[in-house]
Each structure stands twice: as C-alpha cells, then as structure tokens.
PDB file of C-alpha atoms in Angstrom:
ATOM      1  CA  MET N   1       0.038   0.023   0.001  1.00 84.00           C
ATOM      2  CA  ASN N   2       1.404   3.389  -1.096  1.00 92.00           C
ATOM      3  CA  ARG N   3       1.427   6.091   1.527  1.00 95.00           C
ATOM      4  CA  THR N   4       1.568   9.958   0.771  1.00 97.00           C
ATOM      5  CA  ILE N   5       3.967  11.583   3.238  1.00 97.00           C
ATOM      6  CA  MET N   6       4.156  15.076   1.708  1.00 98.00           C
ATOM      7  CA  ASP N   7       1.574  16.889  -0.478  1.00 98.00           C
ATOM      8  CA  ASP N   8       2.360  20.038  -2.583  1.00 98.00           C
ATOM      9  CA  GLN N   9       1.962  22.551   0.269  1.00 98.00           C
ATOM     10  CA  ALA N  10       4.361  20.528   2.554  1.00 98.00           C
ATOM     11  CA  ILE N  11       6.935  20.437  -0.212  1.00 98.00           C
ATOM     12  CA  ALA N  12       6.588  24.139  -0.789  1.00 98.00           C
ATOM     13  CA  ARG N  13       6.995  24.882   3.052  1.00 98.00           C
ATOM     14  CA  THR N  14       9.893  22.491   3.254  1.00 98.00           C
ATOM     15  CA  LEU N  15      11.791  24.209   0.385  1.00 98.00           C
ATOM     16  CA  LYS N  16      11.090  27.673   1.832  1.00 98.00           C
ATOM     17  CA  ARG N  17      12.570  26.348   5.191  1.00 98.00           C
ATOM     18  CA  ILE N  18      15.726  24.938   3.377  1.00 98.00           C
ATOM     19  CA  ALA N  19      16.101  28.365   1.615  1.00 98.00           C
ATOM     20  CA  HIS N  20      16.043  30.064   5.115  1.00 98.00           C
ATOM     21  CA  GLU N  21      18.618  27.666   6.419  1.00 98.00           C
ATOM     22  CA  ILE N  22      20.861  28.271   3.494  1.00 98.00           C
ATOM     23  CA  LEU N  23      20.606  32.053   4.053  1.00 98.00           C
ATOM     24  CA  GLU N  24      21.367  31.645   7.786  1.00 98.00           C
ATOM     25  CA  ARG N  25      24.363  29.371   7.283  1.00 98.00           C
ATOM     26  CA  ASN N  26      25.925  31.307   4.374  1.00 98.00           C
ATOM     27  CA  GLU N  27      26.810  34.874   5.170  1.00 96.00           C
ATOM     28  CA  GLU N  28      28.335  35.380   1.706  1.00 97.00           C
ATOM     29  CA  ILE N  29      25.230  34.360  -0.259  1.00 97.00           C
ATOM     30  CA  ASP N  30      26.785  35.917  -3.291  1.00 97.00           C
ATOM     31  CA  LYS N  31      29.348  33.037  -3.331  1.00 98.00           C
ATOM     32  CA  VAL N  32      26.694  30.315  -3.306  1.00 98.00           C
ATOM     33  CA  ILE N  33      25.828  28.266  -6.371  1.00 98.00           C
ATOM     34  CA  LEU N  34      23.029  25.585  -6.225  1.00 98.00           C
ATOM     35  CA  VAL N  35      23.838  22.428  -8.191  1.00 98.00           C
ATOM     36  CA  GLY N  36      20.837  20.302  -8.851  1.00 98.00           C
ATOM     37  CA  ILE N  37      21.316  16.557  -9.581  1.00 98.00           C
ATOM     38  CA  LYS N  38      19.527  15.686 -12.850  1.00 95.00           C
ATOM     39  CA  THR N  39      16.519  15.258 -13.006  1.00 94.00           C
ATOM     40  CA  ARG N  40      14.474  16.230  -9.874  1.00 98.00           C
ATOM     41  CA  GLY N  41      17.422  17.918  -8.130  1.00 98.00           C
ATOM     42  CA  GLU N  42      17.665  20.452 -10.946  1.00 97.00           C
ATOM     43  CA  PHE N  43      14.051  21.622 -10.371  1.00 98.00           C
ATOM     44  CA  LEU N  44      14.293  21.592  -6.626  1.00 98.00           C
ATOM     45  CA  ALA N  45      17.468  23.778  -6.883  1.00 98.00           C
ATOM     46  CA  GLU N  46      15.596  26.241  -9.152  1.00 98.00           C
ATOM     47  CA  ARG N  47      12.738  26.410  -6.554  1.00 98.00           C
ATOM     48  CA  ILE N  48      15.051  26.995  -3.656  1.00 98.00           C
ATOM     49  CA  SER N  49      16.773  29.725  -5.717  1.00 98.00           C
ATOM     50  CA  GLU N  50      13.332  31.264  -6.216  1.00 98.00           C
ATOM     51  CA  LYS N  51      12.525  31.015  -2.517  1.00 98.00           C
ATOM     52  CA  ILE N  52      15.834  32.916  -1.726  1.00 98.00           C
ATOM     53  CA  GLN N  53      14.820  35.557  -4.256  1.00 98.00           C
ATOM     54  CA  GLU N  54      11.482  35.884  -2.655  1.00 98.00           C
ATOM     55  CA  ILE N  55      12.951  36.075   0.973  1.00 98.00           C
ATOM     56  CA  GLU N  56      16.102  38.234   0.352  1.00 97.00           C
ATOM     57  CA  GLY N  57      15.750  39.658  -3.171  1.00 97.00           C
ATOM     58  CA  LEU N  58      18.961  37.951  -4.028  1.00 95.00           C
ATOM     59  CA  THR N  59      19.583  35.869  -7.069  1.00 96.00           C
ATOM     60  CA  VAL N  60      21.408  32.521  -6.298  1.00 98.00           C
ATOM     61  CA  PRO N  61      22.591  30.871  -9.665  1.00 98.00           C
ATOM     62  CA  THR N  62      21.770  27.306 -10.387  1.00 98.00           C
ATOM     63  CA  GLU N  63      23.581  24.594 -12.417  1.00 98.00           C
ATOM     64  CA  VAL N  64      22.439  21.122 -13.531  1.00 97.00           C
ATOM     65  CA  LEU N  65      24.675  18.069 -13.042  1.00 96.00           C
ATOM     66  CA  ASP N  66      24.268  14.652 -14.677  1.00 93.00           C
ATOM     67  CA  ILE N  67      26.236  12.141 -12.561  1.00 91.00           C
ATOM     68  CA  THR N  68      25.351   9.111 -14.670  1.00 84.00           C
ATOM     69  CA  PHE N  69      28.902   8.199 -15.598  1.00 78.00           C
ATOM     70  CA  TYR N  70      30.278   8.960 -12.247  1.00 81.00           C
ATOM     71  CA  ARG N  71      28.217   6.351 -10.601  1.00 66.00           C
ATOM     72  CA  ASP N  72      29.938   3.189  -9.217  1.00 67.00           C
ATOM     73  CA  ASP N  73      26.611   1.149  -8.915  1.00 60.00           C
ATOM     74  CA  LEU N  74      24.729   1.552 -12.200  1.00 55.00           C
ATOM     75  CA  THR N  75      24.801  -1.189 -14.751  1.00 56.00           C
ATOM     76  CA  ILE N  76      24.207   1.257 -17.677  1.00 50.00           C
ATOM     77  CA  LYS N  77      27.930   1.478 -17.938  1.00 48.00           C
ATOM     78  CA  GLU N  78      28.234  -2.137 -18.597  1.00 52.00           C
ATOM     79  CA  GLN N  79      25.663  -1.970 -21.385  1.00 48.00           C
ATOM     80  CA  LEU N  80      27.637   0.704 -23.333  1.00 54.00           C
ATOM     81  CA  LEU N  81      30.269  -0.364 -25.724  1.00 52.00           C
ATOM     82  CA  ASP N  82      32.669   2.407 -25.031  1.00 53.00           C
ATOM     83  CA  PRO N  83      31.593   4.564 -22.008  1.00 55.00           C
ATOM     84  CA  LYS N  84      33.393   7.872 -21.636  1.00 58.00           C
ATOM     85  CA  VAL N  85      33.162   9.958 -18.536  1.00 57.00           C
ATOM     86  CA  GLU N  86      32.693  13.509 -19.720  1.00 65.00           C
ATOM     87  CA  LYS N  87      33.371  16.495 -17.661  1.00 73.00           C
ATOM     88  CA  PRO N  88      30.283  18.333 -16.421  1.00 84.00           C
ATOM     89  CA  ASN N  89      29.465  21.341 -18.586  1.00 86.00           C
ATOM     90  CA  PHE N  90      29.004  24.065 -16.052  1.00 95.00           C
ATOM     91  CA  ARG N  91      28.069  27.567 -17.312  1.00 94.00           C
ATOM     92  CA  LEU N  92      29.661  29.173 -14.246  1.00 96.00           C
ATOM     93  CA  ASP N  93      32.961  28.977 -12.559  1.00 97.00           C
ATOM     94  CA  LEU N  94      32.548  27.016  -9.340  1.00 98.00           C
ATOM     95  CA  ASP N  95      36.124  27.714  -8.115  1.00 98.00           C
ATOM     96  CA  LYS N  96      36.181  29.445  -4.781  1.00 98.00           C
ATOM     97  CA  LYS N  97      32.384  29.262  -4.375  1.00 98.00           C
ATOM     98  CA  THR N  98      30.106  27.502  -1.885  1.00 98.00           C
ATOM     99  CA  VAL N  99      28.489  24.752  -3.945  1.00 98.00           C
ATOM    100  CA  ILE N 100      25.205  23.296  -2.605  1.00 98.00           C
ATOM    101  CA  ILE N 101      24.368  19.998  -4.174  1.00 98.00           C
ATOM    102  CA  VAL N 102      20.589  19.576  -4.352  1.00 98.00           C
ATOM    103  CA  ASP N 103      18.799  16.299  -4.703  1.00 98.00           C
ATOM    104  CA  ASP N 104      15.360  14.759  -3.952  1.00 98.00           C
ATOM    105  CA  VAL N 105      16.067  11.519  -2.103  1.00 98.00           C
ATOM    106  CA  PHE N 106      19.241  10.713   0.039  1.00 97.00           C
ATOM    107  CA  TYR N 107      19.669   6.978   0.466  1.00 96.00           C
ATOM    108  CA  THR N 108      23.046   5.194   0.175  1.00 95.00           C
ATOM    109  CA  GLY N 109      25.220   8.230  -0.449  1.00 95.00           C
ATOM    110  CA  ARG N 110      26.487   7.042  -3.807  1.00 94.00           C
ATOM    111  CA  THR N 111      24.765   9.611  -5.847  1.00 95.00           C
ATOM    112  CA  VAL N 112      26.238  12.452  -3.668  1.00 97.00           C
ATOM    113  CA  ARG N 113      29.686  10.899  -3.854  1.00 96.00           C
ATOM    114  CA  ALA N 114      29.306  10.711  -7.626  1.00 95.00           C
ATOM    115  CA  ALA N 115      28.243  14.440  -7.649  1.00 97.00           C
ATOM    116  CA  MET N 116      31.140  15.402  -5.582  1.00 97.00           C
ATOM    117  CA  ASP N 117      33.507  13.580  -7.939  1.00 94.00           C
ATOM    118  CA  ALA N 118      31.963  15.265 -10.954  1.00 95.00           C
ATOM    119  CA  ILE N 119      32.302  18.737  -9.416  1.00 97.00           C
ATOM    120  CA  LEU N 120      35.892  18.114  -8.215  1.00 96.00           C
ATOM    121  CA  THR N 121      37.000  17.048 -11.699  1.00 92.00           C
ATOM    122  CA  GLU N 122      36.059  20.450 -12.930  1.00 92.00           C
ATOM    123  CA  ALA N 123      36.436  23.000 -10.109  1.00 96.00           C
ATOM    124  CA  ARG N 124      37.879  23.609  -6.672  1.00 98.00           C
ATOM    125  CA  PRO N 125      34.958  25.159  -4.608  1.00 98.00           C
ATOM    126  CA  ASP N 126      35.770  26.568  -1.201  1.00 98.00           C
ATOM    127  CA  SER N 127      33.106  24.184   0.213  1.00 98.00           C
ATOM    128  CA  ILE N 128      30.422  21.753  -0.832  1.00 98.00           C
ATOM    129  CA  GLN N 129      27.191  21.414   1.015  1.00 98.00           C
ATOM    130  CA  LEU N 130      24.157  19.152   0.509  1.00 98.00           C
ATOM    131  CA  ALA N 131      20.468  19.899   0.532  1.00 98.00           C
ATOM    132  CA  ILE N 132      18.044  17.015   0.278  1.00 98.00           C
ATOM    133  CA  LEU N 133      14.196  16.933   0.207  1.00 98.00           C
ATOM    134  CA  ILE N 134      14.025  13.422   1.848  1.00 98.00           C
ATOM    135  CA  ASP N 135      16.582  11.522   3.850  1.00 98.00           C
ATOM    136  CA  ARG N 136      15.621   7.775   3.996  1.00 97.00           C
ATOM    137  CA  GLY N 137      18.556   6.407   5.805  1.00 94.00           C
ATOM    138  CA  HIS N 138      20.527   3.302   4.896  1.00 94.00           C
ATOM    139  CA  ARG N 139      23.815   5.147   4.299  1.00 95.00           C
ATOM    140  CA  GLU N 140      26.654   3.014   2.665  1.00 95.00           C
ATOM    141  CA  LEU N 141      29.019   6.022   2.681  1.00 95.00           C
ATOM    142  CA  PRO N 142      30.035   8.464   5.548  1.00 96.00           C
ATOM    143  CA  ILE N 143      28.017  11.359   3.929  1.00 97.00           C
ATOM    144  CA  ARG N 144      25.656  13.681   5.778  1.00 97.00           C
ATOM    145  CA  ALA N 145      23.213  16.265   4.493  1.00 98.00           C
ATOM    146  CA  ASP N 146      23.552  19.855   5.630  1.00 98.00           C
ATOM    147  CA  TYR N 147      19.946  20.716   4.882  1.00 98.00           C
ATOM    148  CA  VAL N 148      17.177  17.999   5.308  1.00 98.00           C
ATOM    149  CA  GLY N 149      13.562  18.544   4.260  1.00 98.00           C
ATOM    150  CA  LYS N 150      12.256  15.509   6.074  1.00 98.00           C
ATOM    151  CA  ASN N 151      13.759  12.358   7.558  1.00 97.00           C
ATOM    152  CA  ILE N 152      11.797   9.324   6.662  1.00 96.00           C
ATOM    153  CA  PRO N 153      13.147   6.074   8.011  1.00 93.00           C
ATOM    154  CA  THR N 154      12.306   3.279   5.527  1.00 94.00           C
ATOM    155  CA  ALA N 155      12.775  -0.363   5.125  1.00 94.00           C
ATOM    156  CA  LYS N 156      15.176  -1.381   2.429  1.00 92.00           C
ATOM    157  CA  SER N 157      12.189  -3.031   0.508  1.00 94.00           C
ATOM    158  CA  GLU N 158      10.437   0.293   0.416  1.00 95.00           C
ATOM    159  CA  ARG N 159      10.925   3.072  -2.179  1.00 96.00           C
ATOM    160  CA  ILE N 160      10.453   6.834  -1.919  1.00 97.00           C
ATOM    161  CA  ALA N 161       8.771   8.399  -4.917  1.00 97.00           C
ATOM    162  CA  VAL N 162       9.197  12.214  -5.174  1.00 98.00           C
ATOM    163  CA  ASN N 163       6.814  13.486  -7.723  1.00 98.00           C
ATOM    164  CA  ILE N 164       7.161  17.180  -8.825  1.00 98.00           C
ATOM    165  CA  GLN N 165       5.134  19.102 -11.251  1.00 97.00           C
ATOM    166  CA  GLU N 166       7.889  19.775 -13.834  1.00 97.00           C
ATOM    167  CA  VAL N 167       8.604  15.992 -14.350  1.00 97.00           C
ATOM    168  CA  ASP N 168       5.661  14.152 -13.148  1.00 97.00           C
ATOM    169  CA  ASN N 169       2.719  16.535 -13.533  1.00 98.00           C
ATOM    170  CA  LYS N 170       1.765  15.980  -9.834  1.00 97.00           C
ATOM    171  CA  GLU N 171       3.397  17.132  -6.512  1.00 98.00           C
ATOM    172  CA  MET N 172       3.734  14.687  -3.793  1.00 98.00           C
ATOM    173  CA  VAL N 173       6.045  12.412  -1.942  1.00 98.00           C
ATOM    174  CA  GLU N 174       5.072   8.748  -1.409  1.00 98.00           C
ATOM    175  CA  ILE N 175       6.404   5.660   0.263  1.00 97.00           C
ATOM    176  CA  LEU N 176       5.963   2.749  -2.175  1.00 95.00           C
ATOM    177  CA  ASN N 177       5.864  -0.842  -0.857  1.00 87.00           C
TER     178      ASN N 177
END
C-alpha cells in the first residue's frame, strides 16, 4: 500500500525552510551556487533559488549536474560499448564558491559521492554542502546532508517516490511498498 507523506503544500513549506537555512548558514550568499542533480534535483534547486529571491531579493545561480557516468553502482556502464566519462558542462565557474548540491532523495550516499567527484573534476569550490528533500537512511558511505527537508526512516524494501510538477505533472512524496 502506497502512503503519501508530503503533499504540494508540505513540499513548498519545506523548500522555503531549506532556503531560510541556506541564508542563515551562508553569510556570503553571493558566493553560493546551487547544483541540482539531474532530474528532480535540478528543479528543486531552481525552486530553492526562487525562494531565496522571494525572501532576500537575491539571485542565487543554479547549475544542472548529470552524474550518470560518475556512478559506481549503475549497470548502464556495462551496457555501453565504449563509455566515456565526460566533464560536467557548467556555465559558471565553481572555483572558490560555496556549492550546494541539491537532490530529491538521499539513500546510500553514492549519488552524492558521484556528484562530488564530478564537481571536483571540474572545479575547486571553497566548500560543498548538501540539500536534500527526503533522507531515508541506509547510508553506505559516511556522508551527511547539511539541509534536510524530512527524515523518513524506511525499510530497504520500500521506495520513496518524489513527484514534482515539472517532471511528473503532480506534486507529492510517497512511500511505495
């Protein structure tokens, strides 16, 4: 049985809270760049940027990061004849910036590790932080989020589905059994 744990209003409130936390923690907000992990993380990063704009009137730039070829646990690499790890194609210079990686669900930590690897192949930020909508536990790597929307302890057999309007034409977070 699927269970809805966040509706559209809860997601909006959570992203607003995360935006406030980012502002409180980063005095030099002009050095912050939000890097959303493709696909849902990129839209969540945009929304957080919009919330910061609403709160402070400041524009925080966003970037999109595809970490597919930096993953160590996806079989797609095995299916390709000649996989090539390509450098991320950032529009902005991330050197000496505070980079905040944004993603929808934090699980084993492997996606975040891959994102950090991808960023560090291209740039030397002053710091890297992590903003997550849902932390479901079950970490395999010693990585922790700086900003967490909601902690949802789950069984390994369960899945978290984050549905956002831009991708799924609906807005909710569900636990799928």
